[in-house]
Amino acid sequence: MREQEERNDPSPHETSGPAGTGAETEAERRRRRARFLRELAEARELRDRVQPRRAKAARLRHAMRMRTFRW
């Protein structure tokens, strides 16, 4: 229950609007984005290990999309 309360409470570093220092907000946004992308990649790797057939099909679909994509 305590975890849920902590998740719902905004941290003191987060601002609810554009007010705040631009550099600090930008750095925090980059850190959060980097953490999100790391966790997303980790989740994809885990899913690929757990469901190899689905991962192979996804790779083939992606390859087909990239083959037919026009620059």
Coordinates of N, CA and C in Angstrom, one line a residue, residues 28-52:
E28 N 16.1 16.4 -16.2 CA 15.3 15.4 -15.6 C 14.5 14.6 -16.6
R29 N 13.9 15.3 -17.6 CA 13.2 14.6 -18.6 C 14.1 13.6 -19.4
R30 N 15.3 14.0 -19.7 CA 16.2 13.1 -20.4 C 16.5 11.9 -19.5
R31 N 16.7 12.1 -18.2 CA 17.0 11.0 -17.3 C 15.8 10.0 -17.3
R32 N 14.6 10.6 -17.1 CA 13.4 9.7 -17.1 C 13.2 9.0 -18.4
R33 N 13.5 9.6 -19.5 CA 13.4 9.0 -20.8 C 14.4 7.9 -21.0
A34 N 15.6 8.1 -20.6 CA 16.7 7.1 -20.7 C 16.3 5.9 -19.8
R35 N 15.8 6.1 -18.6 CA 15.4 5.0 -17.7 C 14.3 4.2 -18.4
F36 N 13.3 5.0 -18.9 CA 12.2 4.3 -19.6 C 12.6 3.4 -20.7
L37 N 13.5 4.0 -21.6 CA 14.0 3.2 -22.7 C 14.8 2.0 -22.3
R38 N 15.6 2.1 -21.2 CA 16.4 1.0 -20.7 C 15.4 -0.1 -20.2
E39 N 14.4 0.3 -19.5 CA 13.4 -0.7 -19.0 C 12.6 -1.3 -20.1
L40 N 12.3 -0.5 -21.1 CA 11.6 -1.1 -22.3 C 12.4 -2.1 -23.0
A41 N 13.7 -1.8 -23.2 CA 14.6 -2.8 -23.9 C 14.7 -4.1 -23.1
E42 N 14.8 -3.9 -21.7 CA 14.9 -5.1 -20.9 C 13.7 -5.9 -20.9
A43 N 12.5 -5.3 -21.0 CA 11.2 -6.0 -21.1 C 11.1 -6.7 -22.4
R44 N 11.6 -6.1 -23.5 CA 11.6 -6.8 -24.8 C 12.5 -8.0 -24.8
E45 N 13.7 -7.8 -24.2 CA 14.6 -9.0 -24.2 C 14.0 -10.1 -23.4
L46 N 13.4 -9.8 -22.3 CA 12.8 -10.8 -21.4 C 11.6 -11.5 -22.2
R47 N 10.8 -10.7 -22.9 CA 9.7 -11.3 -23.7 C 10.3 -12.2 -24.8
D48 N 11.4 -11.8 -25.4 CA 11.9 -12.6 -26.5 C 12.5 -13.9 -26.0
R49 N 13.1 -13.9 -24.8 CA 13.6 -15.1 -24.2 C 12.4 -16.1 -23.8
V50 N 11.3 -15.5 -23.3 CA 10.2 -16.3 -22.8 C 9.4 -16.8 -24.0
Q51 N 9.2 -16.0 -25.1 CA 8.4 -16.4 -26.2 C 9.2 -16.3 -27.5
P52 N 10.1 -17.3 -27.7 CA 11.0 -17.2 -28.9 C 10.2 -17.3 -30.2

